mmCIF file of C-alpha atoms in Angstrom:
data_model
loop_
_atom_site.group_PDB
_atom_site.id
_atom_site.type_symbol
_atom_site.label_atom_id
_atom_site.label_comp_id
_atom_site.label_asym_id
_atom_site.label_seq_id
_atom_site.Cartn_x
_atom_site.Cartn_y
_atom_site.Cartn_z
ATOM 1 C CA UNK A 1 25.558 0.120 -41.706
ATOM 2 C CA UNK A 2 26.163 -0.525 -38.312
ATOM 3 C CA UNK A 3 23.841 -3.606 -36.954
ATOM 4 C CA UNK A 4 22.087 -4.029 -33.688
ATOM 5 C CA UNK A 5 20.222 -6.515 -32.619
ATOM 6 C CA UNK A 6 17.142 -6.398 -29.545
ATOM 7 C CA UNK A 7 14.507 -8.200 -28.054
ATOM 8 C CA UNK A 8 11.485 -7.640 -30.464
ATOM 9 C CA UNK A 9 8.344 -7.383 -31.629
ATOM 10 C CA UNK A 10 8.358 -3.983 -32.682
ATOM 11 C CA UNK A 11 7.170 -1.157 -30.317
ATOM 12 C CA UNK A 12 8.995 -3.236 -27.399
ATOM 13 C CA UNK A 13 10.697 -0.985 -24.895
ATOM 14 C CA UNK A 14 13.871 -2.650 -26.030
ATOM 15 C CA UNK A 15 13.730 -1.466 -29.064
ATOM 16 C CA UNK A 16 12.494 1.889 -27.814
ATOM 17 C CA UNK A 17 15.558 2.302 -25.942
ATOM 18 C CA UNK A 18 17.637 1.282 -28.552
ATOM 19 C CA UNK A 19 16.330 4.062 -30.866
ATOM 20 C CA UNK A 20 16.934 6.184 -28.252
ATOM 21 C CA UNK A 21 20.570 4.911 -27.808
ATOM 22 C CA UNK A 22 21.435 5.214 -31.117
ATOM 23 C CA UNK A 23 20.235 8.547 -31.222
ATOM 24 C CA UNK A 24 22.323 9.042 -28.589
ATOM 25 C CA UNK A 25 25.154 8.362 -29.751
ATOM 26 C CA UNK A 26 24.781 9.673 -33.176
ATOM 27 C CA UNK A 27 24.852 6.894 -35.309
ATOM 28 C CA UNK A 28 20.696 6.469 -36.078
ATOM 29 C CA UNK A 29 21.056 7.468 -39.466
ATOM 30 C CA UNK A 30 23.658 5.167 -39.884
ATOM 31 C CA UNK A 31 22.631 1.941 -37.889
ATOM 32 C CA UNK A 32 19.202 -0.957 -38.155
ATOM 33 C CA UNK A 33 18.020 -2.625 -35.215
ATOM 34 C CA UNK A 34 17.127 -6.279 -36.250
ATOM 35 C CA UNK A 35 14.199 -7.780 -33.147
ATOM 36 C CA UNK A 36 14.830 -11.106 -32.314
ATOM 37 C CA UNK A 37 12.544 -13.553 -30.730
ATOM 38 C CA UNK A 38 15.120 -14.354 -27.821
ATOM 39 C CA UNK A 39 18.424 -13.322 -26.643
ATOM 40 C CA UNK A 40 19.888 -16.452 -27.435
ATOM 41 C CA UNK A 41 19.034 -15.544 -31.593
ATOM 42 C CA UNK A 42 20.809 -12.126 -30.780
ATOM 43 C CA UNK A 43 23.717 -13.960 -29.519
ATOM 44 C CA UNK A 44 23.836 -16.096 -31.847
ATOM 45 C CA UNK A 45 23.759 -13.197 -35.119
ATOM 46 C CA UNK A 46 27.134 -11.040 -32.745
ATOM 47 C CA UNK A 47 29.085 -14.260 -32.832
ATOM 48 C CA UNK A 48 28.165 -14.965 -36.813
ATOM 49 C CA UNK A 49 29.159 -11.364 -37.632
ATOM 50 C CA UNK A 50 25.218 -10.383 -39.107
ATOM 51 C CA UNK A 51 25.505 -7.648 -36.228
ATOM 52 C CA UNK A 52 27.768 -5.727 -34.579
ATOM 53 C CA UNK A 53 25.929 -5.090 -30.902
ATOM 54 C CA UNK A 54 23.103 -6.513 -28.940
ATOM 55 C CA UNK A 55 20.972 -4.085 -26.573
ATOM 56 C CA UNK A 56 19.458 -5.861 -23.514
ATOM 57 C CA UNK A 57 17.967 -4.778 -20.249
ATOM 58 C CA UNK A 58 19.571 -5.399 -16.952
ATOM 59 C CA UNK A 59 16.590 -6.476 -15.449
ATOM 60 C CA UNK A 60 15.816 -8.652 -18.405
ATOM 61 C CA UNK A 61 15.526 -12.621 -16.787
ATOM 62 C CA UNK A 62 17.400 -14.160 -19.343
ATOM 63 C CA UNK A 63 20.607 -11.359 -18.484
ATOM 64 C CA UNK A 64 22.765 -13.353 -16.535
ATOM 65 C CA UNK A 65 22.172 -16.720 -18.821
ATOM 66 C CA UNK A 66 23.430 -14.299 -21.587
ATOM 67 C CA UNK A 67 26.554 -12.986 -19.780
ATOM 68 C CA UNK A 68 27.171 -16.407 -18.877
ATOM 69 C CA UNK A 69 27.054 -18.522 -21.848
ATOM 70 C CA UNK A 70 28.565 -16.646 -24.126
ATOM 71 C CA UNK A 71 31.318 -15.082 -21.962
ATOM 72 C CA UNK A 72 34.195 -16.304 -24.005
ATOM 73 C CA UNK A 73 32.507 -14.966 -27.585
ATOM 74 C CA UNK A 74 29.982 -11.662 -26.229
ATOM 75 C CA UNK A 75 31.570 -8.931 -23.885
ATOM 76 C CA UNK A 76 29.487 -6.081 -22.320
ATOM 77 C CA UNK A 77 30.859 -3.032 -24.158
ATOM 78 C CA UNK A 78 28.816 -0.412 -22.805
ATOM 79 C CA UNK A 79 26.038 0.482 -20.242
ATOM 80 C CA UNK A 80 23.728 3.123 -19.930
ATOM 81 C CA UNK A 81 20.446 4.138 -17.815
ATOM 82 C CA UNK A 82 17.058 4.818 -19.744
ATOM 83 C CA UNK A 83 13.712 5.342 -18.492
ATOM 84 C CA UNK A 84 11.306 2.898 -19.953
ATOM 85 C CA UNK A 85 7.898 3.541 -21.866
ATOM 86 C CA UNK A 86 5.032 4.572 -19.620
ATOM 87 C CA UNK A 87 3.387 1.841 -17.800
ATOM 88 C CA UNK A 88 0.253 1.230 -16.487
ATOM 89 C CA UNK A 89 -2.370 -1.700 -15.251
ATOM 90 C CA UNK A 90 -4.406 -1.734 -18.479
ATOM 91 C CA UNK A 91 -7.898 -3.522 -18.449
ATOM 92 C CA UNK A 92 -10.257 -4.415 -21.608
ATOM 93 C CA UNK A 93 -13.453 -1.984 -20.702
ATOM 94 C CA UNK A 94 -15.277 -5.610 -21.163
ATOM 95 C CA UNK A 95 -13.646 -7.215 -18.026
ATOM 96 C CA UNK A 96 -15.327 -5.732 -15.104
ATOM 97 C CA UNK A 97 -13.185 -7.079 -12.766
ATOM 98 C CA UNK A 98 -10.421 -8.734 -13.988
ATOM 99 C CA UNK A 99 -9.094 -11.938 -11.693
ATOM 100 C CA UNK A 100 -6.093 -12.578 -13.925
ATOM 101 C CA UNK A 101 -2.925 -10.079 -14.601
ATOM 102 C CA UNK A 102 -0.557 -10.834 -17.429
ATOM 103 C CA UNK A 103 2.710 -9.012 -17.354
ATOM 104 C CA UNK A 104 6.180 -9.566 -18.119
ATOM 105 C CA UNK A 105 7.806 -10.777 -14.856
ATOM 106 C CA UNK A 106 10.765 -8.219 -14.366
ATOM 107 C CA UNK A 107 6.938 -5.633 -13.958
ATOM 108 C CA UNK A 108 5.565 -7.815 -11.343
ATOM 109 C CA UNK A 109 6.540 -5.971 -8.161
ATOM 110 C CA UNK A 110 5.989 -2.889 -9.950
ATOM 111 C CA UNK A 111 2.246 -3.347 -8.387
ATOM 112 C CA UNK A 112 0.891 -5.415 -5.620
ATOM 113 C CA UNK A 113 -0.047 -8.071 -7.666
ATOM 114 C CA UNK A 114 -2.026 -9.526 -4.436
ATOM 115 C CA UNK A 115 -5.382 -8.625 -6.234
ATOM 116 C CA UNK A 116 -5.092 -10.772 -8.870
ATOM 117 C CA UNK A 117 -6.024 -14.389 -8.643
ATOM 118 C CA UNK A 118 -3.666 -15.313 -11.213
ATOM 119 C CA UNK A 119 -0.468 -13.857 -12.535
ATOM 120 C CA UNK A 120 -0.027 -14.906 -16.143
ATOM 121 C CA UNK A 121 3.972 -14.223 -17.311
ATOM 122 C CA UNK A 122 4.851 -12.890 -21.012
ATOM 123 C CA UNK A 123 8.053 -12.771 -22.571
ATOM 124 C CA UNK A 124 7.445 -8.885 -23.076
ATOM 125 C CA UNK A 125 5.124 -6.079 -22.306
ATOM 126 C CA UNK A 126 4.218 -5.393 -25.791
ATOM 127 C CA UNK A 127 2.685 -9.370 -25.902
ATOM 128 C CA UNK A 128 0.862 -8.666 -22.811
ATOM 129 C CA UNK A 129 -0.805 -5.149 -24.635
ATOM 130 C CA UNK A 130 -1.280 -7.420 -27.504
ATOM 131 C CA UNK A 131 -2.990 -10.094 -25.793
ATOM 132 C CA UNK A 132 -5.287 -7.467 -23.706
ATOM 133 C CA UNK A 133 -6.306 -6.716 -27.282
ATOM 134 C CA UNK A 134 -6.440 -9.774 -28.889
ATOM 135 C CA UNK A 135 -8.578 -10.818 -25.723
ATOM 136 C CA UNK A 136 -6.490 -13.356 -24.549
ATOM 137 C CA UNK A 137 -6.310 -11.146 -21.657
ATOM 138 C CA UNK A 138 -8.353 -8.731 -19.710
ATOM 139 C CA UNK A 139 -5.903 -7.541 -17.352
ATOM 140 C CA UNK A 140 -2.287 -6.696 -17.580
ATOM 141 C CA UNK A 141 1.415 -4.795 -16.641
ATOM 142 C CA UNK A 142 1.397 -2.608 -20.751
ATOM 143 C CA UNK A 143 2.620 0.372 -22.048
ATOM 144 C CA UNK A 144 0.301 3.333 -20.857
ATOM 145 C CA UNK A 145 0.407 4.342 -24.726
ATOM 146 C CA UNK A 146 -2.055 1.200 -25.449
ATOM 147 C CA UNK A 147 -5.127 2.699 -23.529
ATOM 148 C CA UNK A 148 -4.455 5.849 -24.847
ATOM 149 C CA UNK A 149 -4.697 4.779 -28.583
ATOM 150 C CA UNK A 150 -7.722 2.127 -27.818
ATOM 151 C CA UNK A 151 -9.728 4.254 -25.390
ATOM 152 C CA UNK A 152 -12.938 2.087 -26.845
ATOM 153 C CA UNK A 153 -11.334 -1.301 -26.055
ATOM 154 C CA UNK A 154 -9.139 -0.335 -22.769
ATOM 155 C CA UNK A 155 -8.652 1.576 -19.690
ATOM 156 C CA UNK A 156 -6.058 2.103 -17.184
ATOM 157 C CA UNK A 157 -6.938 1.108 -14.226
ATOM 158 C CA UNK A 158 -3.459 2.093 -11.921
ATOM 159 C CA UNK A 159 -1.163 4.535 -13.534
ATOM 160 C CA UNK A 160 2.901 3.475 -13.109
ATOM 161 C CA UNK A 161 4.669 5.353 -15.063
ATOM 162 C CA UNK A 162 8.635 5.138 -16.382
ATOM 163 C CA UNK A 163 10.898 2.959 -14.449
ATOM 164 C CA UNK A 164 14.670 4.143 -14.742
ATOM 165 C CA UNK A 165 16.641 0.567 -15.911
ATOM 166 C CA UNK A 166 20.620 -0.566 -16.491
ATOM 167 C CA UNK A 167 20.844 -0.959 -20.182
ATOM 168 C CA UNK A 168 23.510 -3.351 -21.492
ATOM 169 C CA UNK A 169 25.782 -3.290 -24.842
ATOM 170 C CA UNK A 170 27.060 -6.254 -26.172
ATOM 171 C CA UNK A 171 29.674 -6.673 -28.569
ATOM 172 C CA UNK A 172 32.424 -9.165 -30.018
ATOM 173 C CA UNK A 173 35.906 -7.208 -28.646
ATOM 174 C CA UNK A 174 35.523 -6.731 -25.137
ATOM 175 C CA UNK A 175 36.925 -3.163 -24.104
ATOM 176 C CA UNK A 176 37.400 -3.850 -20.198
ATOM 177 C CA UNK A 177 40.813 -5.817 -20.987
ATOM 178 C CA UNK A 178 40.981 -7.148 -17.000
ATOM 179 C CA UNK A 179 40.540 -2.981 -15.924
ATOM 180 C CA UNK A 180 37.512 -1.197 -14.352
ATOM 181 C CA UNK A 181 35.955 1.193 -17.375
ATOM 182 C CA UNK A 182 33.415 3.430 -15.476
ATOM 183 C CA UNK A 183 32.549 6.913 -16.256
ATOM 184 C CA UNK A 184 34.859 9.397 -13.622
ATOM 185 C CA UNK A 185 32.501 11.767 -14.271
ATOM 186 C CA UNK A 186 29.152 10.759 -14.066
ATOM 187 C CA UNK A 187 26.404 12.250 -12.136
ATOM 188 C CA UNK A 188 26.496 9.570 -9.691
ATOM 189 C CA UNK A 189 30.456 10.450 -9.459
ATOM 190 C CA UNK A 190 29.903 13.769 -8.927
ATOM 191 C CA UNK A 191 27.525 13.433 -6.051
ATOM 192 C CA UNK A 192 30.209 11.087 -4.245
ATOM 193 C CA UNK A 193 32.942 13.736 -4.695
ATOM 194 C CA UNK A 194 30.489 15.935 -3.471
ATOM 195 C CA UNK A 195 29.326 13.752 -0.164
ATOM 196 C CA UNK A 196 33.365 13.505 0.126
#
C-alpha cells in the first residue's frame, strides 16, 4: 500500500485533493491517506519511512518552512493544479450580523474582509465550518457544502466558489537531480508555442 500523508481533519480540501490525485493517477485502490495535525508530523512520518508522499498546498503558510527545513531529507516530486472545494461566507442563521469572520488565512483576500470587525485565523477551513457549528463562530471563509447540508443552522451569505491552487508532492528521492522537470506539453506550453 502506497502511503500519503495530508493536512487533516477529514473532509479538508487537502485531503479532497488528494483523493482526487490519487485517482488521478490510478493508484486509489492501492494507496491511504493518513491526516496529520501539521506539516511538520507529515514530514516527520516521509523521513521515518511510515509514508511514502506528503500532499500540500502551495498556498499553504507553513509551504516554504516545509521546503526549507527539510530540504536535505523531503524533495518536491511532483506538482499539479486542482480546484478547491466550493467556498462561501457561511453565517449561523442565529448571528444577524456577524462582526467577526473566521477563516483560514491563505482565504482572506478571497473577500473584502473590511466588514468584519475582527478576523479570527484557523489552521483550516474545515475548523472554521466546524466552529460556525459548534458556535464558536458565527461568521466564516467554509466549504459552500456546510450550508447546504445544515440549511437549519447556516446560510451563505457571499457565494466564492473554487479557487484553482499549485498542489505540491513530496517525497524522499528527489527526481529533479540539479535539471528543470516541467511538463513540455502542458496546456500552459501549448498556449506559449502558440503566442510564439
Amino acid at each position: 500500500m502506497i502511503g500519503f500523508v495530508t493536512l487533516g481533519p477529514p473532509g479538508s480540501n487537502h485531503e479532497w485533493v488528494t483523493r482526487r490525485y490519487l485517482a488521478l493517477q490510478g493508484v486509489d485502490g492501492r494507496a491511504r491517506i493518513d491526516l496529520v495535525a501539521g506539516f511538520d508530523e507529515g514530514a516527520a512520518r516521509l523521513i521515518a519511512g511510515s509514508a511514502d508522499f506528503m500532499v500540500q498546498c502551495a498556498a499553504h503558510p507553513d509551504t516554504a518552512a516545509i521546503v526549507g527545513r527539510y530540504r536535505r531529507q523531503l524533495f518536491v516530486v511532483d506538482t499539479f493544479i486542482s480546484p478547491s472545494q466550493e467556498l462561501a461566507v457561511v453565517s449561523r442563521r442565529d448571528a444577524a450580523a456577524p462582526r467577526a469572520l473566521a477563516l483560514q488565512p491563505a482565504t482572506r483576500d478571497y473577500v473584502d474582509t473590511r466588514r468584519w470587525e475582527v478576523l479570527r485565523p484557523e489552521p483550516t477551513v474545515s475548523a472554521v465550518g466546524q466552529g460556525l457549528l459548534d458556535g464558536r463562530h458565527e461568521a466564516g471563509i467554509a466549504f459552500a457544502q456546510l450550508a447546504v447540508e445544515h440549511p437549519e443552522l447556516l446560510r451563505v451569505d457571499e457565494f466564492i466558489g473554487t479557487v484553482d491552487d499549485a498542489w505540491i508532492v513530496y517525497g524522499c528521492e528527489p527526481v529533479a537531480r540539479g535539471a528543470l522537470v516541467a511538463w513540455p506539453d502542458s496546456p500552459a506550453a501549448q498556449r506559449l508555442r502558440r503566442m510564439g
